[in-house]
Amino acid sequence: MRAVLLVGGFGTRLRPLTHYIPKPMLPVGHRPMIELVVAQLALGGVTEVVLALGFRPEPFRAAFPDDVCAGVPLTYAVEPEPLDTAGAIRFAAEQAGIDETFVVVNGDVLCDLDVSRLVQFHRASGAEGTLHLTAVENPSAFGVVELDDNGSVRRFVEKPPPGTEQSNLINAGTYVLEPSVIARIPAGRKVSIERETFPAMVLDHTLFGLATDDYWMDTGQPPLYLRANLDVLDGHRRHLSCRAVAESAQVGGDVRIEHSLVGEGATVGNRVTLRDSVLLPGARVGDDAVIESSIVAGTVGNSARLSDCVIGSDGRVAAAAVLVASRVPAPIA
Ligand code: GDD
Ligand code: MG
């Protein structure tokens, strides 16, 4: 079974982390997120992945020079300009010559779903498309789904205003689709699968959904990306684990690492305290710094104190600075 992996978004909400690195290449548990997504798909029977890119393919090509990711062969479909989710799926499916049942995955979603279960359910219900669903507390930030008793989707509303949601089940970002869905997508312009294609399929009663309660996380915002990392450390993932300090990191003396990850090649000075934080590859933290609930890819000076901060790879925090809920450098608008 082939899968189209949507990795063409701009990662706006994770800036400045995504100024120079696309969101799916950011590490989770010391491995690029995309590798975790592909490995999970492979466990469910996916044998080839088409990367649907609307922007900057170079970092992916550099990271996977043999065109293999987590043991799965990769091909690329690079849109001339971002075509939005459905436009990207159509473009990728045509480039790859997909003409049978296939899987689509949002590249920023980490989950323990066994995708073969979704495929089975899809075939058993004779659906044209089947969505993986999960229950969340704040559905209005997602595609909200109302289901009929037979598992068919009665309503799909993308990001409804808070308070108007009729269900706490949301689109979890993994789909099984028949090739007929591709023919529904107009060519050559931006098309949102969530706003155009799914609602049209609902009217035709051909869209189904399967809710599961296994691990699920959309990593698109800093607190969630941070949590996704700590969840691997905490052993909350079925098939994943990681060490706190990556092998090539350098850590000084009297350092307290509490519930935190130190990435490959990161340098940590003496007497530093890290709490509920992630240092990304190449981060540099000076002596006596205290870092809490933060993500750091750049440089933090001696004795600086950070809380709820995001420091990009070109971010520099001055010695003795005290920052709360800051992003450095400021996200590019
Ligand atoms: N190739 C390509 N081209 N990919 C794109 C484009 C594009 O123009 N636009 C977005 N993507 C990719 C993003 O990289 C991401 O992997 C995926 O499509 C979804 O886009 P997001 O920007 O992350 O959407 P979202 O998180 O607001 O909402 C989506 O995911 C939720 C679950 O996490 C929707 O599918 C919601 O319905 C869903 O609930
Ligand atoms: Mg997202």
Coordinates of C-alpha atoms and ligand atoms in Angstrom, one line a residue:
M1 CA 0.0 0.0 0.0
R2 CA 1.3 3.5 -0.9
A3 CA 0.9 6.6 1.3
V4 CA 1.0 10.3 0.4
L5 CA 2.6 12.2 3.3
L6 CA 1.6 15.9 3.4
V7 CA 4.7 17.8 4.4
G8 CA 4.3 21.0 2.5
G9 CA 3.0 23.4 5.2
F10 CA 5.0 26.3 6.4
G11 CA 5.0 25.3 10.1
T12 CA 4.0 28.9 10.9
R13 CA 3.0 28.2 14.5
L14 CA 6.3 26.7 15.3
R15 CA 8.4 29.7 14.2
P16 CA 11.2 30.5 14.8
L17 CA 12.0 26.8 15.0
T18 CA 10.8 26.4 11.4
H19 CA 12.7 29.4 9.9
Y20 CA 15.4 27.1 8.5
I21 CA 14.1 23.6 9.0
P22 CA 10.7 22.2 7.9
K23 CA 8.4 21.0 10.6
P24 CA 8.6 17.3 9.7
M25 CA 12.4 17.5 10.0
L26 CA 12.3 18.7 13.6
P27 CA 13.4 15.9 16.0
V28 CA 11.1 14.1 18.4
G29 CA 12.9 11.7 20.7
H30 CA 16.1 12.6 18.8
R31 CA 14.8 11.5 15.4
P32 CA 13.2 13.6 12.7
M33 CA 9.5 13.6 13.1
I34 CA 8.9 12.3 9.6
E35 CA 11.0 9.2 10.4
L36 CA 8.6 8.3 13.2
V37 CA 5.6 8.9 11.0
V38 CA 7.0 6.7 8.2
A39 CA 8.1 4.0 10.7
Q40 CA 4.5 3.9 12.2
L41 CA 3.0 3.6 8.6
A42 CA 5.4 0.8 7.8
L43 CA 4.2 -1.2 10.8
G44 CA 0.7 -1.0 9.3
G45 CA 1.7 -2.3 5.9
V46 CA 2.7 0.9 4.0
T47 CA 5.5 -0.1 1.6
E48 CA 6.1 3.2 -0.3
V49 CA 5.8 6.9 0.7
V50 CA 5.2 9.8 -1.6
L51 CA 6.3 13.1 0.0
A52 CA 3.9 15.9 -1.0
L53 CA 6.0 19.1 -0.8
G54 CA 4.9 22.5 -1.6
F55 CA 8.1 24.2 -0.5
R56 CA 11.8 23.5 0.1
P57 CA 12.5 19.9 -0.8
E58 CA 16.3 20.3 -0.1
P59 CA 16.3 19.4 3.6
F60 CA 14.4 16.2 2.9
R61 CA 16.6 15.2 0.0
A62 CA 19.7 15.9 2.2
A63 CA 18.4 13.9 5.1
F64 CA 17.4 10.9 3.0
P65 CA 20.1 10.8 0.2
D66 CA 19.2 7.2 -0.7
D67 CA 15.5 8.0 -0.9
V68 CA 14.8 5.6 2.0
C69 CA 13.2 6.7 5.3
A70 CA 12.8 4.3 8.2
G71 CA 13.4 1.5 5.7
V72 CA 10.6 2.7 3.3
P73 CA 11.3 3.9 -0.2
L74 CA 10.5 7.6 -0.8
T75 CA 9.5 9.4 -3.9
Y76 CA 8.9 13.2 -4.2
A77 CA 6.1 15.3 -5.6
V78 CA 7.1 18.9 -5.5
E79 CA 4.2 21.3 -6.2
P80 CA 5.1 24.3 -8.4
E81 CA 3.4 26.3 -5.6
P82 CA 1.6 25.1 -2.5
L83 CA -1.7 23.7 -3.6
D84 CA -3.3 23.2 -0.1
T85 CA -4.2 19.7 1.2
A86 CA -6.4 18.3 -1.5
G87 CA -4.5 20.0 -4.3
A88 CA -1.3 18.4 -2.9
I89 CA -2.9 15.0 -2.7
R90 CA -4.1 15.2 -6.3
F91 CA -0.7 16.5 -7.6
A92 CA 1.2 13.7 -5.7
A93 CA -1.2 10.9 -6.7
E94 CA -0.8 11.9 -10.3
Q95 CA 2.9 12.3 -10.2
A96 CA 3.2 8.8 -8.5
G97 CA 0.6 7.2 -10.8
I98 CA -1.6 6.1 -7.9
D99 CA -4.5 4.1 -9.2
E100 CA -5.6 1.9 -6.2
T101 CA -6.6 2.4 -2.6
F102 CA -4.0 4.6 -0.8
V103 CA -3.3 6.3 2.5
V104 CA -2.8 10.0 3.2
V105 CA -1.2 11.3 6.3
N106 CA -0.7 14.8 7.7
G107 CA 3.1 15.0 8.3
D108 CA 2.9 16.7 11.7
V109 CA 0.7 14.1 13.4
L110 CA 2.3 11.5 15.6
C111 CA 0.2 8.5 16.6
D112 CA 0.2 4.9 17.5
L113 CA -2.6 4.0 15.0
D114 CA -2.2 0.7 13.3
V115 CA -3.1 1.9 9.8
S116 CA -4.0 -1.6 8.7
R117 CA -7.0 -1.4 11.0
L118 CA -8.2 1.7 9.2
V119 CA -7.7 0.0 5.8
Q120 CA -9.7 -3.1 7.0
F121 CA -12.6 -0.9 8.3
H122 CA -12.5 1.1 5.0
R123 CA -12.9 -2.1 2.9
A124 CA -15.5 -3.6 5.2
S125 CA -17.7 -0.5 5.0
G126 CA -17.3 0.0 1.2
A127 CA -16.2 3.6 1.8
E128 CA -14.8 6.0 -0.8
G129 CA -12.8 7.6 2.0
T130 CA -12.2 6.7 5.7
L131 CA -10.9 9.1 8.3
H132 CA -9.0 8.2 11.5
L133 CA -10.7 10.0 14.3
T134 CA -9.7 10.8 17.9
A135 CA -11.5 12.5 20.8
V136 CA -10.1 15.8 22.1
E137 CA -11.1 18.4 24.6
N138 CA -10.9 21.5 22.3
P139 CA -12.3 20.2 19.0
S140 CA -12.7 23.7 17.4
A141 CA -8.9 23.8 16.6
F142 CA -9.5 20.8 14.3
G143 CA -11.8 19.2 11.7
V144 CA -14.8 18.3 13.7
V145 CA -16.6 15.1 12.7
E146 CA -20.2 13.9 13.5
L147 CA -20.7 10.2 12.9
D148 CA -23.7 8.1 12.2
D149 CA -24.2 4.7 14.0
N150 CA -22.9 2.8 11.0
G151 CA -19.6 4.8 11.0
S152 CA -20.5 7.1 8.1
V153 CA -19.7 10.8 8.5
R154 CA -22.8 12.9 8.9
R155 CA -21.0 16.2 9.1
F156 CA -17.4 17.5 8.7
V157 CA -16.7 21.1 9.8
E158 CA -13.1 22.4 9.6
K159 CA -12.2 24.5 12.7
P160 CA -15.7 25.6 13.7
P161 CA -16.0 28.6 16.1
P162 CA -15.4 27.5 19.7
G163 CA -18.6 26.5 21.4
T164 CA -20.4 25.5 18.2
E165 CA -18.9 22.0 17.9
Q166 CA -21.5 19.2 18.0
S167 CA -18.9 16.5 18.7
N168 CA -15.6 16.0 20.4
L169 CA -14.4 13.6 17.7
I170 CA -11.9 15.2 15.3
N171 CA -10.1 14.4 12.1
A172 CA -6.9 12.8 13.3
G173 CA -5.1 13.4 10.0
T174 CA -4.8 9.8 8.5
Y175 CA -7.1 8.8 5.7
V176 CA -7.7 5.8 3.5
L177 CA -8.9 7.0 0.1
E178 CA -10.1 5.4 -3.2
P179 CA -8.6 6.8 -6.4
S180 CA -12.0 8.2 -7.2
V181 CA -11.4 10.9 -4.6
I182 CA -8.6 12.3 -6.8
A183 CA -11.1 12.9 -9.6
R184 CA -13.2 15.0 -7.2
I185 CA -10.3 17.5 -6.7
P186 CA -10.2 20.3 -9.3
A187 CA -6.7 20.6 -10.9
G188 CA -4.3 23.5 -10.9
R189 CA -5.5 25.5 -7.9
K190 CA -5.4 25.4 -4.2
V191 CA -8.0 23.0 -2.8
S192 CA -8.6 22.1 0.9
I193 CA -9.6 18.5 1.4
E194 CA -11.1 19.5 4.8
R195 CA -13.1 22.5 3.5
E196 CA -14.1 21.2 0.0
T197 CA -13.6 17.5 -0.7
F198 CA -14.7 16.0 2.6
P199 CA -18.0 18.0 2.9
A200 CA -18.8 17.0 -0.7
M201 CA -18.2 13.3 0.1
V202 CA -20.4 13.7 3.2
L203 CA -23.3 14.8 1.0
D204 CA -22.7 11.6 -1.1
H205 CA -22.6 9.4 2.0
T206 CA -19.2 8.0 0.9
L207 CA -17.1 9.2 3.8
F208 CA -16.6 7.1 6.9
G209 CA -14.7 7.5 10.2
L210 CA -13.1 5.2 12.7
A211 CA -12.3 6.5 16.2
T212 CA -9.4 5.0 18.2
D213 CA -8.2 5.9 21.6
D214 CA -4.5 5.2 21.1
Y215 CA -1.7 7.9 21.4
W216 CA -2.3 10.9 19.2
M217 CA -0.7 14.3 19.0
D218 CA -0.6 17.2 16.4
T219 CA 2.8 18.7 17.0
G220 CA 2.1 22.0 15.2
Q221 CA 2.4 24.3 18.2
P222 CA 5.4 24.7 20.6
P223 CA 3.8 23.3 23.8
L224 CA 2.5 20.2 21.8
Y225 CA 5.8 19.7 20.0
L226 CA 7.6 19.9 23.4
R227 CA 5.0 17.4 24.9
A228 CA 5.5 15.0 21.9
N229 CA 9.2 14.9 22.8
L230 CA 8.7 14.3 26.5
D231 CA 6.0 11.6 25.7
V232 CA 8.7 9.5 24.0
L233 CA 11.0 10.0 27.0
D234 CA 8.2 9.1 29.4
G235 CA 7.5 5.9 27.6
H236 CA 4.0 6.9 26.4
R237 CA 4.5 5.6 22.9
R238 CA 3.8 2.0 22.0
H239 CA 6.8 1.4 19.7
L240 CA 9.2 4.2 20.7
S241 CA 11.6 5.1 23.4
C242 CA 14.6 7.4 23.7
R243 CA 17.4 8.4 26.1
A244 CA 17.4 11.8 27.7
V245 CA 20.8 12.8 26.5
A246 CA 21.8 12.1 22.9
E247 CA 25.1 10.3 22.4
S248 CA 26.9 13.2 20.8
A249 CA 25.8 15.8 23.3
Q250 CA 28.3 17.4 25.6
V251 CA 27.2 18.0 29.2
G252 CA 29.3 19.8 31.9
G253 CA 29.5 19.0 35.6
D254 CA 26.8 19.4 38.2
V255 CA 24.1 19.6 35.6
R256 CA 20.5 18.8 36.6
I257 CA 18.5 17.2 33.8
E258 CA 14.9 16.9 35.0
H259 CA 12.4 15.5 32.6
S260 CA 14.3 16.9 29.6
L261 CA 16.0 16.0 26.3
V262 CA 19.4 17.1 25.2
G263 CA 19.8 16.7 21.4
E264 CA 22.6 15.5 19.2
G265 CA 25.6 17.8 19.3
A266 CA 24.1 20.1 21.9
T267 CA 26.5 21.6 24.4
V268 CA 25.5 22.2 28.1
G269 CA 27.8 24.1 30.4
N270 CA 28.4 23.5 34.1
R271 CA 25.8 23.7 36.9
V272 CA 22.9 24.1 34.3
T273 CA 19.3 23.1 35.3
L274 CA 17.0 21.8 32.6
R275 CA 13.4 21.1 33.5
D276 CA 10.6 19.9 31.2
S277 CA 12.6 21.2 28.2
V278 CA 14.1 20.1 25.0
L279 CA 17.5 21.2 23.6
L280 CA 17.6 20.6 19.9
P281 CA 20.7 19.5 17.9
G282 CA 23.4 22.2 18.1
A283 CA 21.9 24.1 21.0
R284 CA 24.5 25.8 23.3
V285 CA 23.7 26.6 26.9
G286 CA 26.2 28.5 29.1
D287 CA 27.2 27.8 32.7
D288 CA 24.6 28.3 35.5
A289 CA 21.6 28.8 33.1
V290 CA 18.2 27.6 34.2
I291 CA 15.8 26.5 31.5
E292 CA 12.2 25.4 32.2
S293 CA 9.4 24.3 29.8
S294 CA 11.3 25.6 26.8
I295 CA 12.6 24.5 23.4
V296 CA 16.1 25.7 22.6
A297 CA 17.9 25.3 19.2
G298 CA 20.2 28.4 19.6
T299 CA 22.5 29.8 22.2
V300 CA 21.8 30.7 25.8
G301 CA 24.3 32.8 27.7
N302 CA 25.7 32.1 31.2
S303 CA 23.2 32.4 34.1
A304 CA 20.3 33.2 31.8
R305 CA 16.8 32.0 33.0
L306 CA 14.2 30.9 30.5
S307 CA 10.7 29.8 31.1
D308 CA 8.1 28.8 28.4
C309 CA 10.5 30.1 25.7
V310 CA 11.2 29.0 22.1
I311 CA 14.8 29.9 20.9
G312 CA 15.4 29.3 17.2
S313 CA 18.7 28.0 15.8
D314 CA 19.8 31.6 15.1
G315 CA 18.5 32.9 18.5
R316 CA 20.9 34.2 21.1
V317 CA 19.9 34.9 24.7
A318 CA 22.3 37.2 26.5
A319 CA 24.1 36.2 29.7
A320 CA 21.9 36.7 32.8
A321 CA 18.8 37.5 30.7
V322 CA 15.5 36.5 32.2
L323 CA 12.9 35.6 29.6
V324 CA 9.3 34.3 30.1
A325 CA 7.1 33.1 27.2
S326 CA 9.4 34.6 24.6
R327 CA 10.3 33.6 21.1
V328 CA 13.9 34.5 20.0
P329 CA 14.4 35.6 17.3
A330 CA 10.9 37.1 16.7
P331 CA 9.0 34.9 14.3
I332 CA 9.1 36.1 10.7
A333 CA 5.6 37.4 9.8
Ligands
GDD1 N1 2.2 19.5 0.1 C1 1.5 20.3 0.8 N2 1.0 21.5 0.2 N3 1.2 20.1 2.1 C2 0.5 21.0 2.8 C3 0.0 22.2 2.2 C4 0.3 22.4 0.8 O1 -0.1 23.4 0.2 N4 -0.7 22.8 3.2 C5 -0.7 22.1 4.3 N5 0.1 21.0 4.1 C6 0.4 19.9 5.0 C7 1.0 20.4 6.3 O2 2.4 20.3 6.2 C8 0.5 19.3 7.3 O3 1.3 18.2 7.3 C9 -0.9 18.9 6.8 O4 -0.9 19.4 5.4 C10 -2.0 19.6 7.5 O5 -1.8 21.0 7.6 P1 -1.8 21.8 9.0 O6 -1.5 23.2 8.6 O7 -0.9 21.1 10.0 O8 -3.3 21.7 9.3 P2 -4.0 21.7 10.8 O9 -3.1 21.1 11.8 O10 -4.4 23.1 11.1 O11 -5.3 20.9 10.5 C11 -5.3 19.6 9.9 O12 -4.9 18.6 10.8 C12 -5.8 18.4 11.9 C13 -5.2 17.2 12.7 O13 -4.0 17.5 13.2 C14 -6.7 19.3 9.3 O14 -6.5 18.1 8.5 C15 -7.7 19.1 10.5 O15 -8.9 18.7 9.9 C16 -7.2 18.0 11.4 O16 -8.1 17.9 12.5
MG2 MG -1.2 20.3 11.9

